[in-house]
Amino acid sequence: MKKPAIKIADPWDSLKEFTAARIAMGRVGSSIPLAQCLEFKLAHAHARDAVYSTLNSEAIIYYLDHLDIPIIKLHSQAQNRQQYLQRPDLGRLPDELSVRTLQENAGAYDISIIIADGLSAHAVNSNAVQLVEALVKLFRSAKYNLAPICVVSQGRVALADHIAHGLNARLSVMLIGERPGLSSADSVGAYLTYNPKPGLTDESRNCVSNIRPEGLLHEPAAQKIFYLVQEAFRRKLSGVGLKDNAGLLPS
Amino acid sequence: MAYQHTIHQRVYRFEDLKDLLAKASPLRSGDVLAGIAAATYEERVAAQITLANVPLKQFLNEALIPYETDEVTRLIIDSHDTNAFEPIAHLTVGEFRDWLLGDEIDTSTLQNLKWALMPEMVAAVSKLMRNQDLIAVAQKCEVITRFRNTIGLRGHFSTRLQPNHPTDDPKGIAASMIDGLLYGSGDAVIGINPAMDSPASVSNLLELIDALRQQFEIPTQSCVLSHITTTLDLINRGSPVDLCFQSIAGTQQTNSSFGINLDLITEAYEATLSLNRGTVGNNVMYFETGQGSSLSANAHHGVDQQTCEARAYAVARKYNPLLVNTVVGFIGPEYLYDGKQIIRAALEDHFCGKLLGLPMGVDICYTNHAEADQDDMDNLLTLLGVAGCNFVMGIPGSDDIMLNYQSTSFHDALYLRKVLGLRPAPEFEQWLLKQGITDEKGRLTHSQAMGKLIDHLF
């Protein structure tokens, strides 16, 4: 006996070329077929695993060693992921040991490069080394004086203000794992802040988003960040004011 | 005024009504983050026992945010209807909970309370109610609104078709729109969150939906969820604006952080009304809200996030909206940590909005850093279906590729209609039948409509 067809396909499959949305999934009764359910579950699993992934500081330090820049490890006041997720305020503050480390490493720097796990350590583990290599090359070509590179656990964006202020740097570039999407668990965001100091808000920053192999590639991302850094130094500001003239920015 | 209650010789003192409400609120991460939540389980119940004994009248005398400095407070106090309040004026918050659940309290009794209730009273009573109470009372409410179809009738359940695309690509949006229509979605509105809030881009999207709607005579309305100032601008330029959208909140300061105030909303409301594009009614506003927005804007004045949310409904109520959508799990785990908190918040919002006379829908959703998954959303969808929720979102495979969060899918809405015997808005249902998209029993048939839709859009 022939097996009856249970799954009903949607005959507008060809429209999938126009969008990444989950269209034309077909149905069983009026429900989503199992294959598509499991596909979705897998994507969500990747995102969830990314949220709970941990920063591989040792590997990052090892692979950045050849740049010949001191590297320091820091930690926010959020003790673990659960607390990090519920208390963003703690993720924005350095813990006691980190404050001391920053004091010991304070100097007079142009740029502080900070690598933080954010909401996806996986993203940073996968992208930070190549991105920092590209950035350092560009920054050195412009003769910027670089602060020790900071590798931060349980960090949020505004932690960069405390770090760069503590190190006495004129500008911070934080590379941080972005909130994982269903199709992008490995996306890094770069936040740039001129004259960083505690108390600043998002209006004071510029962001280059979606840095990952399937999104904005490392080299063009570094170029874009470098352009913003130069403009920030030239115009002595960052954030909304810098963005307003963003027509000049290469896309 | 201070309030207190003693449990086993332990005296719990609450500084004022605001403090009492915050401490009585069921646990959620946002109130903990704000530093206003009860410190222990016992303190929370002590606050609830205390709150149960507070007369409803007290809310008229003790403003949570001063009348002088907050226009939302002024709106609430000034629009309070003393006559309508009379039947419940003698009740305490606790007695009001029991009263609401009484068999003699029916739909019309509740409809008459619309202007008798302050949002703070409704928030207060919700804090004393279990989830089933929130569902049972909300189910007694019926809030019907109209533009090109009739939304909110008992036994009916609508969806907003949300065909977002990360770059607003018209073909990408059209593809999702076709997918949704062929799954019977879109009777509440076809509503796009634009990636770019520029007038030109928003106008193109409006034209896209409007042309489709006219060509196929679809009895629904369209909306591009741009800032209200962009919509006003587009109205003045003659774009086909059906509904005026805006995100709103429950404090003046939060609204100000959204770049809005009541005068601006009034101006946009009147401009949209004047277009007169509705065919069966003229409810022209579409509002979105969500617990946590005031804390996020650092503008909560120590008021708990659920009470702030209920106050936003006072803003919505002023403008006879077609749709009010609480976007419950979008804001993240620092406000609503897990599935349990998201579900509770959604039932509270739906209940509070309905009691205040609003056509409540819920964006049943979560982000990837929240402790929630599709099972939680299935639970919530089913609970809201039972509670009589007016509408939910319809998104291809529940994955919004522009806003990067998970909501409900076209399939989800069909599931709910099937298990609870719910039907689309009547005018839209007729259209689905005529196009052969569904049959009399609401089952999908997928007809020749597909070819025509694709030919029109591609």
XYZ file of C-alpha atoms in Angstrom:
709
model
C 0.000 0.000 0.000
C 1.265 3.457 -0.858
C 2.162 5.614 2.128
C -0.246 8.606 2.199
C 1.398 12.012 1.954
C 1.190 13.689 5.346
C 3.395 16.661 4.750
C 1.941 19.282 2.436
C 4.522 21.377 0.637
C 3.987 25.055 -0.163
C 4.238 25.569 -3.929
C 5.772 29.058 -3.571
C 9.176 27.665 -2.702
C 10.783 29.821 -5.397
C 10.140 32.952 -3.303
C 12.817 31.812 -0.870
C 15.426 33.421 -3.094
C 14.135 36.844 -2.025
C 14.399 36.488 1.744
C 16.120 34.555 4.508
C 12.802 34.463 6.379
C 11.415 30.997 7.046
C 8.766 31.060 4.342
C 7.216 28.158 2.410
C 7.855 25.773 5.282
C 4.998 23.485 4.321
C 2.749 21.952 6.915
C 1.366 18.843 8.549
C -2.280 19.606 9.235
C -1.673 23.263 9.971
C 1.497 22.675 12.023
C 5.148 23.088 11.102
C 6.707 19.873 9.720
C 9.208 18.110 11.991
C 12.285 18.751 9.847
C 11.695 22.508 10.032
C 10.964 22.285 13.771
C 14.266 20.573 14.381
C 16.123 23.018 12.140
C 14.758 25.873 14.237
C 15.614 24.080 17.473
C 19.177 23.594 16.301
C 19.542 27.281 15.472
C 18.186 28.187 18.899
C 20.523 25.670 20.521
C 23.494 27.360 18.835
C 22.341 30.729 20.116
C 21.789 29.403 23.641
C 25.164 27.691 23.705
C 26.747 30.944 22.541
C 25.153 32.868 25.422
C 26.613 30.379 27.896
C 29.967 29.944 26.151
C 33.048 31.155 28.033
C 35.850 33.397 26.925
C 38.977 31.505 25.918
C 41.334 34.155 27.300
C 44.438 31.955 27.233
C 44.090 31.194 23.527
C 43.431 34.836 22.698
C 46.505 35.907 24.676
C 48.617 33.192 23.069
C 47.651 34.144 19.524
C 48.070 37.884 20.117
C 51.484 37.445 21.745
C 53.332 38.176 18.489
C 51.977 41.737 18.427
C 54.283 42.548 21.310
C 51.667 44.496 23.255
C 51.073 43.723 26.938
C 47.789 41.917 27.515
C 45.845 42.023 30.789
C 42.895 39.980 31.997
C 39.981 41.717 33.693
C 36.621 40.731 35.169
C 33.416 42.665 35.730
C 31.487 42.601 38.983
C 29.044 40.053 37.549
C 30.219 36.792 39.017
C 28.547 34.385 36.654
C 26.339 34.265 33.586
C 23.092 34.113 35.501
C 23.942 37.264 37.397
C 25.332 38.858 34.246
C 22.013 38.366 32.457
C 19.898 39.797 35.273
C 22.173 42.581 36.494
C 23.557 44.496 33.504
C 24.687 47.183 35.966
C 27.281 44.770 37.427
C 28.588 43.858 33.983
C 29.401 47.525 33.469
C 31.731 47.761 36.499
C 35.248 46.320 36.975
C 35.764 44.096 40.022
C 38.272 45.081 42.718
C 41.190 43.118 41.358
C 40.610 44.608 37.913
C 40.625 48.133 39.316
C 44.073 47.446 40.810
C 45.320 45.892 37.577
C 44.179 48.971 35.676
C 45.973 51.280 38.123
C 49.169 49.286 37.701
C 48.937 49.566 33.927
C 47.878 53.212 33.690
C 49.857 55.420 31.316
C 49.187 58.001 28.639
C 47.708 56.177 25.665
C 45.827 57.039 22.518
C 43.773 53.881 22.131
C 42.633 51.154 24.495
C 41.611 47.946 22.721
C 39.249 45.826 24.823
C 38.002 42.332 24.056
C 34.897 41.319 26.031
C 32.672 38.256 25.953
C 29.368 40.173 26.011
C 26.438 37.954 25.088
C 28.492 35.582 22.955
C 31.998 34.590 24.057
C 31.856 32.201 21.111
C 31.763 35.195 18.750
C 34.814 36.735 20.365
C 36.688 33.428 20.522
C 36.106 33.046 16.778
C 36.778 36.596 15.572
C 38.747 38.695 18.053
C 42.287 37.608 17.207
C 42.075 38.368 13.478
C 40.174 41.570 14.086
C 42.725 42.831 16.632
C 45.600 41.917 14.320
C 44.044 43.951 11.524
C 43.294 46.876 13.835
C 46.753 46.993 15.417
C 48.348 47.057 11.980
C 46.245 50.075 10.990
C 46.673 51.855 14.325
C 50.442 51.397 14.169
C 50.519 52.760 10.625
C 49.028 55.974 12.046
C 51.493 55.939 14.948
C 48.886 55.676 17.684
C 50.182 54.818 21.131
C 48.355 51.640 22.204
C 47.413 50.738 25.774
C 47.734 47.140 26.982
C 45.047 45.013 25.335
C 42.354 44.033 27.853
C 40.577 40.671 27.774
C 37.430 40.912 29.881
C 35.039 38.309 31.255
C 31.333 39.034 31.954
C 31.701 42.473 30.390
C 29.146 44.885 28.970
C 29.772 47.801 26.629
C 29.943 50.551 29.259
C 32.713 48.695 31.107
C 35.008 50.088 28.415
C 34.559 53.540 29.957
C 35.991 52.400 33.293
C 38.791 50.475 31.640
C 39.988 53.146 29.238
C 39.557 55.842 31.873
C 41.543 53.719 34.345
C 44.317 53.210 31.818
C 44.206 56.871 30.849
C 43.496 56.339 27.161
C 41.946 58.978 24.887
C 39.738 56.543 23.032
C 38.398 53.018 23.546
C 37.549 50.344 21.010
C 35.643 47.476 22.564
C 35.110 44.275 20.599
C 32.224 42.453 22.207
C 30.040 39.420 21.455
C 26.620 40.557 20.240
C 23.312 39.051 21.281
C 23.118 35.873 19.220
C 20.453 35.706 16.541
C 19.008 32.456 15.246
C 21.274 32.560 12.233
C 24.238 34.386 13.754
C 25.619 33.141 17.062
C 29.118 34.434 16.232
C 28.666 38.124 15.592
C 31.027 40.725 17.109
C 30.189 44.387 17.601
C 32.862 47.084 17.848
C 32.060 50.088 20.064
C 34.161 53.188 19.817
C 34.152 55.920 22.469
C 36.157 59.142 22.406
C 37.293 60.538 25.758
C 35.887 57.548 27.658
C 34.901 58.036 31.286
C 32.355 56.445 33.627
C 28.810 57.724 33.185
C 28.666 57.944 29.408
C 25.691 56.463 27.567
C 25.158 54.951 24.132
C 24.781 58.356 22.467
C 28.518 58.830 23.034
C 29.496 55.750 21.057
C 29.715 54.553 17.496
C 29.086 50.939 16.656
C 30.244 48.729 13.816
C 28.020 45.696 13.978
C 27.680 42.171 12.591
C 31.415 41.423 12.276
C 31.704 37.715 11.398
C 32.705 35.521 8.456
C 29.141 35.551 7.012
C 28.617 39.229 7.788
C 31.070 42.110 7.780
C 34.518 40.566 7.239
C 37.468 41.318 9.538
C 39.480 43.431 7.102
C 36.674 45.793 5.981
C 35.455 45.953 9.575
C 38.894 47.048 10.730
C 39.007 49.669 7.942
C 35.663 51.031 9.025
C 36.677 51.186 12.686
C 39.980 52.809 11.717
C 38.158 55.460 9.713
C 35.889 56.240 12.670
C 38.871 56.370 15.050
C 40.664 58.886 12.847
C 37.530 60.996 12.534
C 36.946 60.828 16.288
C 40.474 62.092 16.979
C 40.220 64.729 14.294
C 36.854 66.068 15.472
C 37.403 65.248 19.152
C 34.091 63.446 19.583
C 32.261 60.186 19.055
C 28.641 59.062 19.045
C 25.655 60.856 17.579
C 27.756 63.850 16.508
C 30.117 61.660 14.531
C 27.281 59.603 13.080
C 25.497 62.685 11.783
C 28.098 63.042 9.077
C 28.257 59.343 8.451
C 27.502 59.915 4.775
C 31.259 60.095 4.458
C 31.620 56.599 5.792
C 32.526 53.846 3.397
C 29.714 51.285 3.620
C 1.191 57.622 53.477
C 2.849 54.574 55.057
C 1.316 51.106 55.207
C 2.213 48.184 57.410
C 1.448 44.598 58.245
C 2.692 42.217 60.928
C 3.454 38.546 60.366
C 4.640 36.558 63.425
C 5.770 39.686 65.253
C 7.645 40.881 62.226
C 6.413 44.292 61.149
C 6.539 45.024 57.440
C 6.390 48.690 56.685
C 5.797 50.165 53.240
C 6.685 53.778 52.754
C 3.893 54.696 50.403
C 1.514 53.275 47.820
C 4.266 53.147 45.215
C 6.495 51.109 47.527
C 3.587 48.849 48.484
C 2.736 48.129 44.841
C 6.360 47.367 43.984
C 6.755 44.990 46.907
C 3.437 43.293 46.140
C 4.423 42.651 42.526
C 5.073 39.015 41.574
C 8.826 38.491 41.220
C 10.473 39.753 38.054
C 14.053 40.639 37.303
C 13.316 44.241 36.265
C 11.991 45.212 39.688
C 14.983 43.525 41.323
C 17.297 45.435 39.001
C 15.519 48.676 39.939
C 16.059 47.822 43.611
C 12.350 48.093 44.436
C 11.261 44.432 44.680
C 10.358 42.625 47.906
C 13.466 41.203 49.571
C 11.846 37.923 50.627
C 8.891 35.769 49.678
C 7.296 36.687 53.029
C 7.671 40.400 52.422
C 5.974 40.009 49.034
C 2.955 38.278 50.539
C 2.887 40.774 53.425
C 2.671 43.513 50.811
C -0.111 41.679 48.995
C -2.099 41.244 52.240
C -1.602 44.942 52.969
C -2.555 45.962 49.456
C -5.736 43.864 49.642
C -6.950 46.151 52.443
C -6.266 49.430 50.646
C -9.492 51.138 49.499
C -9.697 51.757 45.742
C -10.484 55.378 46.638
C -6.979 55.750 48.039
C -5.599 55.717 44.488
C -7.499 58.932 43.780
C -5.778 60.609 46.712
C -2.245 59.305 46.455
C -0.563 59.820 43.065
C 2.418 57.555 42.423
C 4.093 60.171 40.256
C 3.196 63.796 41.079
C 0.329 65.388 39.163
C 2.332 68.579 38.783
C 5.290 67.025 37.005
C 3.842 64.187 34.930
C 1.303 64.602 32.145
C 0.372 60.919 32.237
C -0.682 61.316 35.882
C -2.686 64.390 34.899
C -4.362 62.480 32.078
C -5.267 59.666 34.470
C -6.685 61.895 37.202
C -8.459 64.301 34.859
C -10.179 61.560 32.867
C -11.418 59.640 35.894
C -15.210 59.263 35.780
C -16.601 59.580 39.324
C -20.090 58.465 38.335
C -18.915 55.305 36.651
C -16.714 54.660 39.698
C -19.713 54.751 42.061
C -20.575 51.003 41.910
C -17.073 50.040 43.077
C -16.161 53.115 45.135
C -16.713 51.302 48.428
C -14.400 48.376 47.628
C -10.855 47.650 48.730
C -8.376 46.253 46.215
C -8.907 42.765 47.621
C -12.692 43.067 47.529
C -12.421 44.327 43.969
C -10.624 41.106 42.999
C -13.454 39.028 44.444
C -16.049 41.307 42.859
C -14.480 40.901 39.401
C -14.663 37.129 39.664
C -18.337 37.101 40.710
C -20.771 35.394 38.326
C -23.022 38.442 38.189
C -20.230 40.591 36.753
C -20.627 40.314 33.011
C -19.244 41.876 29.854
C -21.365 45.005 29.922
C -20.670 45.644 33.619
C -16.971 45.587 32.837
C -17.367 47.742 29.729
C -19.045 50.395 31.891
C -15.976 50.526 34.120
C -13.620 51.748 31.387
C -13.337 55.324 32.669
C -14.020 54.416 36.303
C -10.734 52.620 36.628
C -7.335 54.164 37.020
C -4.471 52.064 35.626
C -2.956 51.933 39.112
C -6.132 50.328 40.509
C -6.058 47.717 37.774
C -2.343 47.065 38.279
C -2.944 46.735 42.011
C -5.725 44.196 41.688
C -3.729 42.173 39.150
C -0.975 41.743 41.743
C -3.452 39.884 43.967
C -4.660 37.614 41.198
C -3.439 34.227 40.119
C -2.902 33.525 36.452
C -6.306 31.830 36.205
C -7.985 34.895 37.715
C -6.334 37.102 35.118
C -7.610 34.784 32.401
C -11.118 34.367 33.833
C -11.770 38.100 34.149
C -10.134 39.039 30.846
C -12.334 36.457 29.137
C -15.404 38.342 30.348
C -14.217 41.503 28.622
C -14.958 42.150 24.975
C -13.285 45.066 23.224
C -14.282 45.445 19.581
C -12.583 47.841 17.164
C -13.010 48.558 13.475
C -11.210 50.009 10.499
C -11.668 47.864 7.369
C -12.747 44.871 9.401
C -14.027 44.001 12.850
C -11.491 42.889 15.427
C -12.042 41.497 18.922
C -15.429 39.812 18.594
C -15.842 36.933 20.992
C -14.881 33.690 19.277
C -12.597 35.483 16.831
C -8.849 35.853 16.915
C -6.697 37.947 14.597
C -3.059 38.257 13.605
C -0.729 40.998 12.573
C 1.188 39.853 9.524
C 4.758 41.017 10.227
C 6.797 40.546 7.035
C 9.988 42.283 8.179
C 13.219 42.279 6.214
C 16.676 43.425 7.411
C 17.113 45.908 4.556
C 13.436 46.672 3.826
C 13.872 44.947 0.467
C 10.431 45.155 -1.210
C 10.729 41.696 -2.789
C 11.831 40.158 0.506
C 8.899 41.763 2.274
C 6.504 40.738 -0.504
C 7.652 37.116 -0.239
C 6.844 37.011 3.483
C 3.567 38.824 2.872
C 2.433 36.224 0.332
C 3.476 33.432 2.686
C 1.420 34.992 5.476
C -1.697 35.709 3.428
C -1.718 32.157 2.083
C -1.615 30.996 5.692
C -4.615 33.156 6.554
C -2.637 35.790 8.449
C -3.034 39.571 8.455
C -6.545 40.456 9.613
C -5.385 42.702 12.484
C -2.958 44.563 10.249
C -0.181 44.005 7.776
C 2.512 45.779 9.747
C 6.170 46.205 8.884
C 8.904 47.282 11.292
C 11.103 49.327 8.969
C 14.867 48.912 9.171
C 15.193 52.538 8.111
C 12.903 55.232 9.492
C 13.315 57.593 6.533
C 10.155 59.052 4.973
C 11.086 57.860 1.474
C 11.688 54.290 2.530
C 8.594 54.123 4.746
C 6.476 55.618 1.988
C 7.628 52.962 -0.492
C 6.604 50.216 1.894
C 3.195 51.801 2.470
C 2.647 51.972 -1.292
C 3.663 48.335 -1.630
C 1.086 47.060 0.863
C -1.608 49.471 -0.240
C -1.357 48.442 -3.887
C -1.607 44.783 -2.907
C -4.571 45.436 -0.635
C -6.453 47.340 -3.343
C -5.657 44.920 -6.142
C -6.986 41.964 -4.159
C -9.615 43.875 -2.169
C -8.253 42.569 1.111
C -10.381 43.788 4.010
C -7.499 44.729 6.265
C -5.268 47.682 7.083
C -1.612 48.421 6.666
C 0.972 50.061 8.854
C 4.681 50.784 8.753
C 5.810 51.132 12.334
C 7.836 54.299 11.985
C 8.144 57.097 14.518
C 4.992 59.196 14.828
C 6.769 62.268 13.428
C 7.658 60.306 10.273
C 4.016 59.223 9.940
C 2.809 62.802 10.351
C 5.217 63.880 7.668
C 3.946 61.138 5.355
C 0.325 62.083 5.975
C 1.153 65.613 4.911
C 2.813 64.293 1.754
C -0.266 62.232 0.875
C 1.116 58.739 1.472
C -1.477 56.000 1.999
C -1.408 55.927 5.815
C -4.102 53.658 7.273
C -2.947 53.483 10.883
C -0.702 55.739 12.910
C 1.791 53.782 15.005
C 3.726 54.754 18.109
C 5.492 53.093 21.038
C 4.210 54.567 24.263
C 4.999 54.273 27.966
C 3.513 55.157 31.330
C 5.573 58.137 32.400
C 6.049 61.514 30.774
C 9.806 61.169 31.009
C 9.833 57.810 29.225
C 7.609 59.159 26.486
C 9.932 62.086 26.191
C 12.836 59.669 25.670
C 10.768 58.224 22.795
C 10.514 61.729 21.372
C 6.790 62.060 22.030
C 4.251 63.763 24.281
C 0.458 63.816 24.454
C 0.123 66.905 22.262
C 2.137 65.259 19.516
C 0.070 62.070 19.686
C -3.118 64.166 19.594
C -1.893 65.990 16.498
C -1.045 62.729 14.741
C -4.320 61.136 15.833
C -6.356 63.968 14.374
C -4.332 63.999 11.165
C -4.845 60.254 10.693
C -8.565 60.492 11.495
C -8.951 63.222 8.903
C -7.815 60.839 6.139
C -11.015 58.882 6.710
C -9.674 55.706 5.136
C -11.547 53.241 7.342
C -14.588 51.568 5.785
C -16.370 49.934 8.725
C -14.941 52.090 11.510
C -12.406 54.736 12.339
C -10.110 53.339 15.039
C -6.850 54.560 13.543
C -4.144 54.184 16.176
C -1.770 51.288 16.719
C 0.220 51.430 19.975
C 2.970 49.207 21.286
C 4.036 48.942 24.892
C 6.009 46.586 27.105
C 7.019 46.198 30.728
C 10.460 47.546 31.508
C 10.583 50.452 29.079
C 10.514 53.074 31.846
C 13.313 51.416 33.778
C 15.260 51.092 30.547
C 14.854 54.837 29.976
C 15.763 55.481 33.619
C 12.402 57.207 34.007
C 10.361 54.939 36.286
C 10.278 57.154 39.409
C 10.503 54.055 41.620
C 7.224 52.697 40.222
C 7.299 48.959 39.456
C 7.405 47.955 35.813
C 3.960 46.399 35.697
C 2.312 49.524 37.119
C 4.284 51.699 34.677
C 2.966 49.480 31.893
C -0.649 49.835 33.059
C -0.184 53.618 33.072
C 0.796 53.436 29.400
C -2.706 52.088 28.769
C -4.113 55.393 29.999
C -2.242 57.045 27.160
C -3.561 54.479 24.665
C -7.135 54.752 25.976
C -7.299 58.440 25.092
C -6.985 57.731 21.355
C -9.474 54.893 20.673
C -6.841 52.611 19.162
C -7.572 49.808 16.713
C -4.763 47.742 18.223
C -2.644 47.795 21.372
C 0.209 45.353 21.405
C 2.277 44.545 24.476
C 5.620 43.289 23.221
C 6.230 41.139 26.214
C 9.527 39.285 25.913
C 11.471 41.516 23.554
C 13.176 43.619 26.202
C 15.379 40.874 27.597
C 16.094 38.852 30.735
C 17.121 41.809 32.888
C 13.421 42.760 32.897
C 11.664 39.409 32.441
C 14.086 36.629 33.138
C 12.409 33.454 32.006
C 9.328 31.825 30.514
C 7.512 32.025 33.845
C 8.021 35.780 34.159
C 7.188 36.410 30.499
C 3.969 34.406 30.758
C 2.907 36.166 33.949
C 3.658 39.610 32.520
C 1.703 38.904 29.333
C -1.371 37.748 31.256
C -1.165 40.840 33.497
C -0.828 43.197 30.536
C -3.680 41.572 28.661
C -5.925 41.690 31.738
C -5.072 45.281 32.654
C -5.480 46.509 29.085
C -8.807 44.767 28.607
C -10.209 46.079 31.882
C -9.205 49.573 30.780
C -11.175 49.005 27.577
C -8.291 48.417 25.188
C -8.143 46.053 22.184
C -5.222 44.068 23.550
C -2.947 41.903 21.507
C 0.312 40.383 22.635
C 3.600 39.903 20.874
C 4.344 36.517 22.449
C 8.085 36.569 22.180
C 11.552 36.031 23.600
C 15.167 36.758 22.836
C 17.990 34.262 22.760
C 19.463 35.428 26.052
C 16.199 34.845 27.940
C 15.515 31.541 29.686
C 12.655 30.702 27.382
C 11.882 28.680 24.295
C 9.088 27.715 21.906
C 7.397 25.557 24.551
C 6.961 28.607 26.792
C 5.498 30.523 23.859
C 3.108 27.645 23.100
C 1.913 27.753 26.707
C 1.426 31.501 26.607
C -0.303 31.451 23.233
C -2.785 28.877 24.489
C -3.439 30.781 27.730
C -3.989 34.027 25.839
C -6.301 32.297 23.401
C -8.418 31.156 26.329
C -8.273 34.654 27.839
C -9.709 36.123 24.629
C -6.665 38.000 23.382
C -7.565 40.075 20.289
C -4.485 39.311 18.205
C -0.914 38.041 18.108
C 1.918 38.365 15.586
C 2.334 36.202 12.504
C 5.944 35.801 11.401
C 7.396 33.217 8.987
C 8.507 30.323 11.153
C 8.347 32.667 14.204
C 11.844 33.939 13.351
C 11.985 37.700 12.781
C 15.099 38.181 10.680
C 15.075 41.959 11.072
C 14.456 42.384 14.810
C 16.325 39.187 15.720
C 13.859 37.684 18.152
C 11.322 34.889 18.127
C 7.590 35.522 18.124
C 4.610 33.489 16.913
C 4.350 31.955 13.446
C 1.511 31.777 10.924
C 1.255 28.101 11.865
C 0.931 29.007 15.561
C -2.149 31.120 14.901
C -3.736 28.284 12.913
C -3.020 25.915 15.810
C -4.847 28.225 18.204
C -7.806 28.688 15.898
C -8.020 24.931 15.522
C -7.799 23.877 19.197
C -10.057 26.650 20.514
C -12.449 26.921 17.564
C -11.552 30.581 16.936
C -12.054 32.359 13.622
C -10.478 35.344 11.870
C -12.165 38.738 11.714
C -15.454 38.082 9.848
C -14.732 40.291 6.813
C -11.277 38.765 6.441
C -12.660 35.259 6.830
C -15.035 35.927 3.934
C -12.108 37.091 1.842
C -10.091 33.946 2.690
C -13.068 31.848 1.586
C -13.564 33.814 -1.614
C -9.895 33.467 -2.522
C -10.067 29.784 -1.706
C -7.274 30.110 0.853
C -9.308 28.398 3.571
C -12.526 26.374 3.555
C -15.642 26.806 5.735
C -13.969 24.948 8.571
C -10.984 27.259 8.492
C -8.694 24.618 6.992
C -6.054 25.737 4.523
C -6.771 24.843 0.938
C -4.138 26.879 -0.930
C -5.902 27.833 -4.080
C -5.269 29.606 -7.311
C -4.899 32.775 -5.214
C -1.212 32.024 -4.964
C -0.437 32.470 -8.630
C -2.277 35.787 -8.780
C -0.537 37.150 -5.691
C 2.879 36.199 -7.015
C 2.108 37.658 -10.431
C 1.110 40.939 -8.834
C 4.181 41.274 -6.637
C 6.987 39.765 -8.735
